[in-house]
Amino acid sequence: MIQVSVIGSGNIAHHLLKAFGKTSEVKVVQVFARSIKSIETVLPNTEIIDNWSQLKSVDVIIIAVSDDAIEMVSQQIPLENHLVVHTSGSVGVSALDSKNRRGVFYPLQTFSKSKALDYRLVPMCIEATNPADYKTLETVAKSISDYCYNVNSEQRKALHTAAVFVCNFTNHLYQIGHEICEANQLPFDILKPLIQETAQKIITLSPAEAQTGPAKRNDTQTINKHLAFLTDENQKEIYKLLTKSIIDHGKKL
Amino acid sequence: MIQVSVIGSGNIAHHLLKAFGKTSEVKVVQVFARSIKSIETVLPNTEIIDNWSQLKSVDVIIIAVSDDAIEMVSQQIPLENHLVVHTSGSVGVSALDSKNRRGVFYPLQTFSKSKALDYRLVPMCIEATNPADYKTLETVAKSISDYCYNVNSEQRKALHTAAVFVCNFTNHLYQIGHEICEANQLPFDILKPLIQETAQKIITLSPAEAQTGPAKRNDTQTINKHLAFLTDENQKEIYKLLTKSIIDHGKKL
């Protein structure tokens, strides 16, 4: 059994601890939380600490804190030559203090504390500076997820950027849809099946094949109708830019 | 049993005919197709015609053709005082020739011939100029879908515009994610669980609640890292505009 400790008590730590609670291959020895109260779900047999001097020697120390705190936290760990990993998509492995063996354990997913999710479907992107450590991280990753990828720091940056497009920006487009519905006395529920189907389609079709709509058809009449309908300048600008991008992509094919 | 005829053989006609094939409340009497061969799935007991003079009198004539052909097709129908509806999100009910009773039967979904879908989950947006016709359309809509909405022409325009944001533009963001993966030797599969979860989240959370990411946190450091990483000017522009929009939305809260 691999012994692990988790530093942090935010969304990622929260979901990671829940996932570890379901496997017998990993034992969470300690959770370090600045505010002990912030850990909602405590695993049985897991000690919660808030003082670095209490940190025990384990197989893997997982730093699950905000990006800008990773470097400092890694420096504060009072251990040496241990496997220490962070969980960030946008921070290089080299941000970790070199007194320990370094790696990355990045779950590629959008986490909200108030929304449960099936961790077995979360792609785990791992990286380690030596093969034995990679093997350890792979065992930990596979104990909680069915999808484990070897992703280096440069690729992880690409992935994190792509994730902003397909997750954060997409959700913002949902928000604009929500605003348009509200302004026209329509329930947002009416758009939900379309949103689900749009996401479902790219499981079997490539996004290029799945593309539909007036921009794809270069249907200027409908595009102009929509632009005339929109009164919010920000919505108009987004509509124009994404329409232009779809039309330009069509020309490249 | 309500007797219906469908004019057209594109994506919408195709999926509509499949849905009618599953209900005993509606009988499709005729399908009008310019090219008879283009109708892949023919219902038993449905006649396929390509000549207006063969068009029979039925309860509802559904024009499922491209937006710019609706007006002309409605003029060519050699019948009067029949209920004639179109299936478009962006065309007003008044585009239909006034020699017949007019209505709209708009399925709000993204259709691809190569992708099956559960029609019972497709919201049907209906409109009619008189109450008896509305009742007929409601019966037809409810025979194939669990979701039927009364949506007037102005609201339908709003809905169609919102659909472009949450479906067409969202799919284009998937395509950009696909491009970034390809350029960095990453399989697009790695993004699929994130895409599914992003769509799933808004079933229980509002898009404003579900928003995550660097723009939401106003994390300038990560935003600048992503912008420095992106080399494609079009991707950069989209990144900047949507990031600005998320930040501006945050300020309004």
Short mmCIF file of C-alpha atoms in Angstrom, two decimals:
data_model
loop_
_atom_site.label_atom_id
_atom_site.label_comp_id
_atom_site.label_asym_id
_atom_site.label_seq_id
_atom_site.Cartn_x
_atom_site.Cartn_y
_atom_site.Cartn_z
CA MET A 1 0.00 0.00 0.00
CA ILE A 2 1.28 3.44 -0.96
CA GLN A 3 1.33 6.04 1.81
CA VAL A 4 0.33 9.52 0.77
CA SER A 5 -0.12 12.90 2.48
CA VAL A 6 -2.12 15.78 1.04
CA ILE A 7 -1.32 19.44 1.65
CA GLY A 8 -4.32 21.71 1.08
CA SER A 9 -8.05 21.83 1.69
CA GLY A 10 -9.51 23.42 -1.45
CA ASN A 11 -11.62 21.88 -4.24
CA ILE A 12 -8.89 19.64 -5.64
CA ALA A 13 -7.81 18.35 -2.20
CA HIS A 14 -11.47 17.76 -1.31
CA HIS A 15 -12.24 15.62 -4.38
CA LEU A 16 -8.85 13.85 -4.24
CA LEU A 17 -9.43 12.81 -0.61
CA LYS A 18 -12.89 11.51 -1.50
CA ALA A 19 -11.35 9.45 -4.33
CA PHE A 20 -8.58 8.05 -2.09
CA GLY A 21 -11.29 7.06 0.39
CA LYS A 22 -12.57 4.55 -2.19
CA THR A 23 -9.31 2.70 -2.88
CA SER A 24 -7.42 0.25 -0.68
CA GLU A 25 -4.16 0.73 -2.61
CA VAL A 26 -3.48 4.17 -1.17
CA LYS A 27 -3.53 5.23 2.45
CA VAL A 28 -3.79 8.94 3.25
CA VAL A 29 -1.62 9.34 6.35
CA GLN A 30 -1.98 13.09 6.95
CA VAL A 31 -3.80 16.13 5.59
CA PHE A 32 -2.16 19.50 6.16
CA ALA A 33 -4.75 22.31 6.34
CA ARG A 34 -4.09 25.87 7.46
CA SER A 35 -7.56 25.89 8.93
CA ILE A 36 -8.43 22.43 10.22
CA LYS A 37 -12.15 23.26 10.13
CA SER A 38 -12.01 23.73 6.35
CA ILE A 39 -11.65 19.99 5.76
CA GLU A 40 -15.26 18.85 5.45
CA THR A 41 -14.69 15.19 4.79
CA VAL A 42 -12.09 13.55 6.96
CA LEU A 43 -11.01 10.04 6.08
CA PRO A 44 -10.91 7.50 8.90
CA ASN A 45 -7.34 6.97 10.16
CA THR A 46 -6.17 10.24 8.59
CA GLU A 47 -4.56 12.77 10.86
CA ILE A 48 -5.19 16.46 10.21
CA ILE A 49 -2.26 18.74 10.97
CA ASP A 50 -1.58 22.47 10.70
CA ASN A 51 2.08 22.57 11.69
CA TRP A 52 4.96 21.60 9.39
CA SER A 53 6.91 19.94 12.23
CA GLN A 54 4.18 17.28 12.46
CA LEU A 55 4.64 16.17 8.82
CA LYS A 56 5.58 12.47 8.63
CA SER A 57 7.69 10.67 6.06
CA VAL A 58 5.45 9.04 3.39
CA ASP A 59 5.80 7.71 -0.18
CA VAL A 60 4.18 10.72 -1.89
CA ILE A 61 3.44 14.22 -0.64
CA ILE A 62 0.75 15.85 -2.78
CA ILE A 63 0.67 19.65 -2.73
CA ALA A 64 -2.89 20.63 -3.68
CA VAL A 65 -2.80 24.39 -3.12
CA SER A 66 -3.31 27.44 -5.37
CA ASP A 67 -0.72 27.89 -8.13
CA ASP A 68 1.09 30.83 -6.58
CA ALA A 69 1.52 29.06 -3.22
CA ILE A 70 3.12 25.87 -4.64
CA GLU A 71 6.72 27.11 -4.62
CA MET A 72 6.57 28.47 -1.07
CA VAL A 73 4.79 25.40 0.30
CA SER A 74 7.37 23.10 -1.30
CA GLN A 75 10.13 25.09 0.43
CA GLN A 76 8.44 24.77 3.82
CA ILE A 77 8.30 20.98 3.76
CA PRO A 78 10.84 19.92 6.43
CA LEU A 79 11.78 16.68 4.62
CA GLU A 80 14.39 15.85 1.97
CA ASN A 81 14.67 13.33 -0.87
CA HIS A 82 10.94 12.53 -0.73
CA LEU A 83 8.63 12.39 -3.73
CA VAL A 84 6.77 15.71 -3.72
CA VAL A 85 4.23 16.51 -6.44
CA HIS A 86 1.86 19.37 -7.21
CA THR A 87 -1.58 19.16 -8.85
CA SER A 88 -1.51 22.23 -11.08
CA GLY A 89 -2.04 22.38 -14.82
CA SER A 90 -0.13 25.58 -15.36
CA VAL A 91 2.90 25.34 -13.05
CA GLY A 92 6.08 23.60 -14.24
CA VAL A 93 7.57 20.73 -12.25
CA SER A 94 10.63 22.91 -11.58
CA ALA A 95 8.63 25.24 -9.31
CA LEU A 96 9.00 22.58 -6.61
CA ASP A 97 11.98 22.85 -4.25
CA SER A 98 14.82 20.63 -5.52
CA LYS A 99 15.64 19.28 -2.07
CA ASN A 100 12.95 16.66 -2.82
CA ARG A 101 12.28 14.39 -5.83
CA ARG A 102 9.75 16.21 -7.99
CA GLY A 103 6.68 15.29 -9.96
CA VAL A 104 3.23 16.39 -11.08
CA PHE A 105 -0.12 14.74 -10.39
CA TYR A 106 -2.63 16.80 -12.39
CA PRO A 107 -6.28 15.76 -12.52
CA LEU A 108 -7.75 17.35 -15.67
CA GLN A 109 -11.25 18.23 -14.57
CA THR A 110 -13.43 21.11 -13.35
CA PHE A 111 -14.10 20.75 -9.65
CA SER A 112 -16.83 22.39 -7.61
CA LYS A 113 -17.22 21.35 -3.98
CA SER A 114 -21.01 21.36 -4.36
CA LYS A 115 -21.00 18.95 -7.34
CA ALA A 116 -20.07 15.27 -6.94
CA LEU A 117 -18.23 13.64 -9.82
CA ASP A 118 -17.01 10.19 -10.86
CA TYR A 119 -13.27 10.34 -10.25
CA ARG A 120 -12.70 7.15 -12.26
CA LEU A 121 -13.44 9.23 -15.39
CA VAL A 122 -10.97 12.02 -14.52
CA PRO A 123 -7.84 11.88 -16.73
CA MET A 124 -4.74 11.90 -14.50
CA CYS A 125 -1.75 13.62 -16.12
CA ILE A 126 1.47 12.59 -14.45
CA GLU A 127 5.12 13.54 -14.73
CA ALA A 128 8.16 12.61 -12.66
CA THR A 129 11.86 13.30 -12.97
CA ASN A 130 12.81 9.63 -12.46
CA PRO A 131 11.25 6.35 -13.67
CA ALA A 132 10.71 4.78 -10.21
CA ASP A 133 8.78 7.86 -9.07
CA TYR A 134 6.77 7.79 -12.29
CA LYS A 135 5.82 4.17 -11.52
CA THR A 136 4.67 5.16 -8.01
CA LEU A 137 2.56 8.03 -9.33
CA GLU A 138 1.08 5.76 -11.97
CA THR A 139 0.00 3.27 -9.30
CA VAL A 140 -1.59 6.07 -7.25
CA ALA A 141 -3.30 7.53 -10.35
CA LYS A 142 -4.64 4.16 -11.53
CA SER A 143 -6.01 3.40 -8.07
CA ILE A 144 -8.48 6.28 -8.43
CA SER A 145 -8.93 6.77 -12.20
CA ASP A 146 -9.26 4.66 -15.35
CA TYR A 147 -7.33 7.21 -17.41
CA CYS A 148 -3.66 7.89 -16.78
CA TYR A 149 -1.50 9.92 -19.20
CA ASN A 150 2.21 10.70 -19.31
CA VAL A 151 2.23 14.47 -19.87
CA ASN A 152 5.37 16.62 -19.65
CA SER A 153 5.40 20.23 -18.39
CA GLU A 154 5.18 21.79 -21.86
CA GLN A 155 2.29 19.51 -22.88
CA ARG A 156 0.57 20.21 -19.59
CA LYS A 157 0.68 23.93 -20.31
CA ALA A 158 -0.94 23.23 -23.70
CA LEU A 159 -3.57 21.07 -22.03
CA HIS A 160 -4.35 23.67 -19.40
CA THR A 161 -4.76 26.32 -22.10
CA ALA A 162 -7.01 24.01 -24.13
CA ALA A 163 -9.02 23.29 -20.97
CA VAL A 164 -9.70 27.01 -20.55
CA PHE A 165 -11.25 27.04 -24.03
CA VAL A 166 -13.38 23.89 -23.72
CA CYS A 167 -14.41 24.38 -20.09
CA ASN A 168 -14.13 27.94 -18.75
CA PHE A 169 -14.97 29.73 -22.00
CA THR A 170 -17.67 27.21 -22.88
CA ASN A 171 -19.32 27.74 -19.50
CA HIS A 172 -19.21 31.48 -20.14
CA LEU A 173 -21.08 30.94 -23.42
CA TYR A 174 -23.67 29.02 -21.37
CA GLN A 175 -23.91 32.09 -19.16
CA ILE A 176 -24.57 34.33 -22.18
CA GLY A 177 -27.27 31.87 -23.30
CA HIS A 178 -28.74 32.15 -19.80
CA GLU A 179 -28.77 35.96 -20.03
CA ILE A 180 -30.49 35.94 -23.43
CA CYS A 181 -33.16 33.55 -22.11
CA GLU A 182 -33.78 35.68 -19.02
CA ALA A 183 -34.08 38.87 -21.04
CA ASN A 184 -36.76 37.21 -23.21
CA GLN A 185 -38.85 35.46 -20.53
CA LEU A 186 -37.63 32.02 -21.55
CA PRO A 187 -36.54 29.34 -19.06
CA PHE A 188 -32.83 28.41 -19.34
CA ASP A 189 -34.00 24.76 -19.10
CA ILE A 190 -35.06 24.96 -22.75
CA LEU A 191 -31.35 25.16 -23.77
CA LYS A 192 -30.10 22.31 -21.58
CA PRO A 193 -30.80 19.39 -23.96
CA LEU A 194 -28.97 21.28 -26.72
CA ILE A 195 -25.99 21.87 -24.42
CA GLN A 196 -25.87 18.18 -23.48
CA GLU A 197 -26.18 17.01 -27.08
CA THR A 198 -23.44 19.41 -28.24
CA ALA A 199 -21.08 17.89 -25.67
CA GLN A 200 -22.22 14.32 -26.50
CA LYS A 201 -21.69 14.71 -30.23
CA ILE A 202 -17.91 15.10 -29.99
CA ILE A 203 -17.59 11.69 -28.32
CA THR A 204 -18.23 10.11 -31.72
CA LEU A 205 -17.66 12.98 -34.19
CA SER A 206 -14.66 15.30 -34.45
CA PRO A 207 -15.53 18.93 -33.58
CA ALA A 208 -14.99 19.85 -37.25
CA GLU A 209 -17.54 17.21 -38.32
CA ALA A 210 -19.97 18.20 -35.55
CA GLN A 211 -19.99 21.92 -36.45
CA THR A 212 -23.40 23.26 -37.47
CA GLY A 213 -25.04 26.70 -37.57
CA PRO A 214 -25.19 29.87 -39.67
CA ALA A 215 -21.43 30.59 -39.56
CA LYS A 216 -20.63 27.07 -40.77
CA ARG A 217 -23.11 27.52 -43.66
CA ASN A 218 -21.83 31.08 -44.25
CA ASP A 219 -25.48 32.13 -43.94
CA THR A 220 -24.99 35.92 -43.88
CA GLN A 221 -28.72 36.61 -43.67
CA THR A 222 -29.16 34.73 -40.37
CA ILE A 223 -25.87 36.09 -38.98
CA ASN A 224 -27.06 39.66 -39.65
CA LYS A 225 -30.45 38.91 -38.08
CA HIS A 226 -28.71 37.72 -34.91
CA LEU A 227 -26.40 40.75 -34.82
CA ALA A 228 -29.38 43.07 -35.27
CA PHE A 229 -31.18 41.24 -32.46
CA LEU A 230 -28.29 41.51 -29.96
CA THR A 231 -28.17 44.82 -28.09
CA ASP A 232 -25.36 44.02 -25.63
CA GLU A 233 -22.08 45.22 -27.16
CA ASN A 234 -20.03 42.51 -25.43
CA GLN A 235 -22.32 39.74 -26.75
CA LYS A 236 -22.15 41.29 -30.23
CA GLU A 237 -18.34 41.35 -30.18
CA ILE A 238 -18.14 37.71 -29.09
CA TYR A 239 -20.68 36.75 -31.75
CA LYS A 240 -18.66 38.51 -34.47
CA LEU A 241 -15.29 37.10 -33.47
CA LEU A 242 -16.44 33.47 -33.13
CA THR A 243 -18.48 33.67 -36.34
CA LYS A 244 -15.43 35.00 -38.20
CA SER A 245 -13.29 32.21 -36.72
CA ILE A 246 -15.75 29.50 -37.83
CA ILE A 247 -15.96 30.98 -41.34
CA ASP A 248 -12.14 31.22 -41.58
CA HIS A 249 -11.78 27.61 -40.42
CA GLY A 250 -14.25 26.54 -43.12
CA LYS A 251 -12.07 28.20 -45.77
CA LYS A 252 -9.01 26.19 -44.63
CA LEU A 253 -10.76 22.83 -45.19
CA MET B 1 -54.84 10.22 -35.42
CA ILE B 2 -53.35 13.40 -36.86
CA GLN B 3 -52.32 13.26 -40.50
CA VAL B 4 -49.11 15.04 -41.37
CA SER B 5 -46.97 15.59 -44.46
CA VAL B 6 -43.34 16.64 -44.42
CA ILE B 7 -41.70 18.75 -47.11
CA GLY B 8 -37.92 18.36 -47.21
CA SER B 9 -35.26 15.69 -46.87
CA GLY B 10 -32.45 17.34 -44.88
CA ASN B 11 -31.27 16.75 -41.30
CA ILE B 12 -34.40 18.09 -39.61
CA ALA B 13 -36.79 16.18 -41.90
CA HIS B 14 -34.73 13.02 -41.42
CA HIS B 15 -34.85 13.10 -37.59
CA LEU B 16 -38.47 14.25 -37.55
CA LEU B 17 -39.56 11.32 -39.72
CA LYS B 18 -37.68 8.91 -37.46
CA ALA B 19 -39.49 10.37 -34.44
CA PHE B 20 -42.91 10.16 -36.13
CA GLY B 21 -42.14 6.53 -36.91
CA LYS B 22 -42.23 5.81 -33.15
CA THR B 23 -45.65 7.31 -32.37
CA SER B 24 -49.11 5.98 -33.22
CA GLU B 25 -50.74 9.40 -32.72
CA VAL B 26 -49.35 10.85 -35.94
CA LYS B 27 -49.45 9.35 -39.41
CA VAL B 28 -47.05 10.71 -42.04
CA VAL B 29 -49.07 10.59 -45.26
CA GLN B 30 -46.51 12.02 -47.70
CA VAL B 31 -42.92 13.22 -47.86
CA PHE B 32 -42.07 15.74 -50.57
CA ALA B 33 -38.42 15.48 -51.63
CA ARG B 34 -36.85 17.18 -54.65
CA SER B 35 -34.63 14.15 -55.00
CA ILE B 36 -36.51 11.06 -53.94
CA LYS B 37 -33.25 9.16 -53.43
CA SER B 38 -32.18 11.60 -50.68
CA ILE B 39 -34.74 10.18 -48.24
CA GLU B 40 -32.78 7.45 -46.51
CA THR B 41 -35.42 6.22 -44.11
CA VAL B 42 -38.85 5.81 -45.55
CA LEU B 43 -41.71 5.12 -43.18
CA PRO B 44 -44.06 2.26 -44.06
CA ASN B 45 -47.28 3.58 -45.60
CA THR B 46 -45.65 6.92 -46.45
CA GLU B 47 -45.74 8.02 -50.04
CA ILE B 48 -42.75 9.94 -51.40
CA ILE B 49 -43.57 12.61 -53.97
CA ASP B 50 -41.61 15.18 -55.97
CA ASN B 51 -44.45 17.01 -57.69
CA TRP B 52 -46.66 19.63 -56.03
CA SER B 53 -49.80 18.43 -57.82
CA GLN B 54 -49.57 15.14 -55.89
CA LEU B 55 -49.78 16.86 -52.47
CA LYS B 56 -52.80 15.62 -50.50
CA SER B 57 -54.94 17.44 -47.97
CA VAL B 58 -53.76 16.61 -44.41
CA ASP B 59 -54.07 18.13 -40.89
CA VAL B 60 -50.56 19.61 -40.80
CA ILE B 61 -48.03 20.31 -43.56
CA ILE B 62 -44.53 20.65 -42.10
CA ILE B 63 -42.04 22.58 -44.21
CA ALA B 64 -38.59 21.34 -43.15
CA VAL B 65 -36.36 23.09 -45.68
CA SER B 66 -33.52 25.63 -45.46
CA ASP B 67 -34.49 29.07 -44.11
CA ASP B 68 -34.27 30.92 -47.40
CA ALA B 69 -36.48 28.38 -49.21
CA ILE B 70 -39.39 28.52 -46.70
CA GLU B 71 -41.22 31.46 -48.27
CA MET B 72 -41.03 30.10 -51.80
CA VAL B 73 -42.02 26.57 -50.80
CA SER B 74 -45.02 27.89 -48.87
CA GLN B 75 -46.14 29.76 -51.99
CA GLN B 76 -45.89 26.64 -54.13
CA ILE B 77 -48.22 24.58 -51.96
CA PRO B 78 -51.35 24.14 -54.12
CA LEU B 79 -53.71 24.03 -51.10
CA GLU B 80 -55.56 26.73 -49.16
CA ASN B 81 -56.74 27.16 -45.57
CA HIS B 82 -54.57 24.27 -44.36
CA LEU B 83 -52.30 24.38 -41.31
CA VAL B 84 -48.79 24.95 -42.71
CA VAL B 85 -45.81 25.27 -40.35
CA HIS B 86 -42.08 25.67 -40.76
CA THR B 87 -39.33 24.28 -38.50
CA SER B 88 -36.90 27.20 -38.44
CA GLY B 89 -35.56 29.02 -35.39
CA SER B 90 -34.76 32.23 -37.19
CA VAL B 91 -37.66 32.76 -39.60
CA GLY B 92 -40.83 34.55 -38.48
CA VAL B 93 -44.23 32.88 -38.86
CA SER B 94 -45.21 35.61 -41.33
CA ALA B 95 -42.75 34.30 -43.94
CA LEU B 96 -45.35 31.63 -44.70
CA ASP B 97 -47.89 32.36 -47.45
CA SER B 98 -51.11 33.71 -45.90
CA LYS B 99 -53.36 31.59 -48.12
CA ASN B 100 -52.91 28.91 -45.43
CA ARG B 101 -53.21 28.95 -41.60
CA ARG B 102 -49.70 29.50 -40.29
CA GLY B 103 -47.59 28.15 -37.45
CA VAL B 104 -44.12 27.14 -36.35
CA PHE B 105 -42.89 23.74 -35.18
CA TYR B 106 -39.28 24.34 -34.13
CA PRO B 107 -37.25 21.51 -32.58
CA LEU B 108 -34.45 23.18 -30.59
CA GLN B 109 -31.57 20.77 -31.12
CA THR B 110 -28.41 20.22 -33.16
CA PHE B 111 -28.97 17.56 -35.77
CA SER B 112 -26.40 15.54 -37.66
CA LYS B 113 -27.60 12.73 -39.89
CA SER B 114 -24.77 10.51 -38.67
CA LYS B 115 -25.63 10.90 -34.97
CA ALA B 116 -28.78 9.33 -33.48
CA LEU B 117 -30.52 11.24 -30.73
CA ASP B 118 -33.38 10.78 -28.29
CA TYR B 119 -36.15 12.92 -29.75
CA ARG B 120 -38.19 12.71 -26.53
CA LEU B 121 -35.60 15.08 -24.98
CA VAL B 122 -35.79 17.64 -27.80
CA PRO B 123 -37.65 20.82 -26.71
CA MET B 124 -40.42 21.56 -29.24
CA CYS B 125 -41.11 25.29 -29.60
CA ILE B 126 -44.51 25.88 -31.14
CA GLU B 127 -46.49 28.86 -32.31
CA ALA B 128 -49.79 29.19 -34.18
CA THR B 129 -51.98 32.09 -35.20
CA ASN B 130 -55.17 30.48 -33.83
CA PRO B 131 -55.87 28.41 -30.68
CA ALA B 132 -57.28 25.31 -32.43
CA ASP B 133 -54.14 25.05 -34.59
CA TYR B 134 -51.98 25.53 -31.50
CA LYS B 135 -53.79 22.59 -29.89
CA THR B 136 -53.12 20.41 -32.96
CA LEU B 137 -49.41 21.32 -33.00
CA GLU B 138 -49.20 20.65 -29.27
CA THR B 139 -50.62 17.14 -29.78
CA VAL B 140 -48.14 16.46 -32.57
CA ALA B 141 -45.23 17.86 -30.50
CA LYS B 142 -46.16 15.88 -27.37
CA SER B 143 -46.43 12.67 -29.40
CA ILE B 144 -42.69 12.82 -30.10
CA SER B 145 -41.20 14.89 -27.25
CA ASP B 146 -41.59 15.31 -23.50
CA TYR B 147 -40.90 19.05 -23.72
CA CYS B 148 -43.27 21.40 -25.47
CA TYR B 149 -42.99 25.20 -25.16
CA ASN B 150 -45.18 28.05 -26.38
CA VAL B 151 -42.62 30.38 -28.02
CA ASN B 152 -43.59 33.42 -30.11
CA SER B 153 -41.57 34.63 -33.13
CA GLU B 154 -39.61 37.25 -31.14
CA GLN B 155 -38.73 34.76 -28.40
CA ARG B 156 -37.77 32.18 -30.99
CA LYS B 157 -35.30 34.64 -32.49
CA ALA B 158 -33.78 35.10 -29.02
CA LEU B 159 -33.64 31.35 -28.54
CA HIS B 160 -32.00 30.77 -31.90
CA THR B 161 -29.36 33.40 -31.10
CA ALA B 162 -28.75 31.85 -27.67
CA ALA B 163 -28.47 28.43 -29.33
CA VAL B 164 -25.68 29.74 -31.56
CA PHE B 165 -23.72 30.70 -28.42
CA VAL B 166 -24.27 27.47 -26.44
CA CYS B 167 -24.04 25.06 -29.38
CA ASN B 168 -22.25 26.38 -32.49
CA PHE B 169 -19.75 28.60 -30.67
CA THR B 170 -19.18 26.01 -27.94
CA ASN B 171 -18.42 23.37 -30.56
CA HIS B 172 -15.95 25.77 -32.15
CA LEU B 173 -14.18 26.10 -28.79
CA TYR B 174 -13.98 22.29 -28.76
CA GLN B 175 -12.36 22.53 -32.18
CA ILE B 176 -9.75 24.96 -30.85
CA GLY B 177 -9.08 22.54 -27.96
CA HIS B 178 -8.66 19.81 -30.58
CA GLU B 179 -6.14 21.94 -32.49
CA ILE B 180 -4.10 22.70 -29.38
CA CYS B 181 -3.98 18.98 -28.49
CA GLU B 182 -2.89 18.00 -32.00
CA ALA B 183 -0.16 20.63 -32.08
CA ASN B 184 1.23 19.21 -28.82
CA GLN B 185 1.00 15.47 -29.51
CA LEU B 186 -1.87 15.00 -27.07
CA PRO B 187 -4.96 12.88 -27.82
CA PHE B 188 -8.19 14.95 -27.92
CA ASP B 189 -9.74 12.13 -25.83
CA ILE B 190 -7.99 13.58 -22.80
CA LEU B 191 -10.32 16.64 -22.95
CA LYS B 192 -13.58 14.71 -23.39
CA PRO B 193 -14.38 14.03 -19.72
CA LEU B 194 -13.85 17.74 -18.98
CA ILE B 195 -16.18 18.70 -21.82
CA GLN B 196 -18.87 16.29 -20.56
CA GLU B 197 -18.55 17.47 -16.95
CA THR B 198 -18.74 21.15 -18.00
CA ALA B 199 -22.05 20.43 -19.75
CA GLN B 200 -23.30 18.26 -16.85
CA LYS B 201 -22.57 20.89 -14.21
CA ILE B 202 -25.14 23.38 -15.50
CA ILE B 203 -27.96 20.86 -15.01
CA THR B 204 -27.71 21.49 -11.27
CA LEU B 205 -25.71 24.75 -11.01
CA SER B 206 -26.36 28.05 -12.79
CA PRO B 207 -23.59 28.92 -15.30
CA ALA B 208 -22.53 31.79 -13.00
CA GLU B 209 -22.12 29.34 -10.09
CA ALA B 210 -20.36 26.78 -12.29
CA GLN B 211 -17.74 29.22 -13.63
CA THR B 212 -14.13 28.31 -12.75
CA GLY B 213 -10.71 29.12 -14.20
CA PRO B 214 -8.08 31.86 -14.26
CA ALA B 215 -10.40 34.62 -15.59
CA LYS B 216 -12.96 33.91 -12.86
CA ARG B 217 -10.18 34.17 -10.23
CA ASN B 218 -8.69 37.20 -12.02
CA ASP B 219 -5.42 35.23 -12.00
CA THR B 220 -3.34 37.52 -14.26
CA GLN B 221 -0.23 35.38 -13.94
CA THR B 222 -1.89 32.27 -15.46
CA ILE B 223 -3.74 34.34 -18.08
CA ASN B 224 -0.43 35.83 -19.25
CA LYS B 225 1.20 32.39 -19.30
CA HIS B 226 -1.57 31.13 -21.59
CA LEU B 227 -1.34 34.17 -23.86
CA ALA B 228 2.43 33.75 -24.09
CA PHE B 229 1.91 30.07 -24.92
CA LEU B 230 -0.61 30.68 -27.73
CA THR B 231 1.00 31.48 -31.09
CA ASP B 232 -2.15 31.50 -33.25
CA GLU B 233 -3.41 35.10 -33.47
CA ASN B 234 -7.05 34.03 -33.82
CA GLN B 235 -6.85 31.81 -30.70
CA LYS B 236 -5.15 34.66 -28.81
CA GLU B 237 -7.90 37.11 -29.77
CA ILE B 238 -10.65 34.72 -28.67
CA TYR B 239 -8.79 34.04 -25.42
CA LYS B 240 -8.49 37.77 -24.69
CA LEU B 241 -12.10 38.65 -25.49
CA LEU B 242 -13.68 35.80 -23.49
CA THR B 243 -11.31 36.36 -20.55
CA LYS B 244 -12.26 40.06 -20.51
CA SER B 245 -15.94 39.15 -20.65
CA ILE B 246 -15.64 36.72 -17.69
CA ILE B 247 -13.71 39.32 -15.65
CA ASP B 248 -16.28 42.04 -16.49
CA HIS B 249 -19.14 39.71 -15.51
CA GLY B 250 -17.40 39.07 -12.18
CA LYS B 251 -17.32 42.81 -11.47
CA LYS B 252 -21.08 43.09 -11.99
CA LEU B 253 -21.85 40.50 -9.27
#
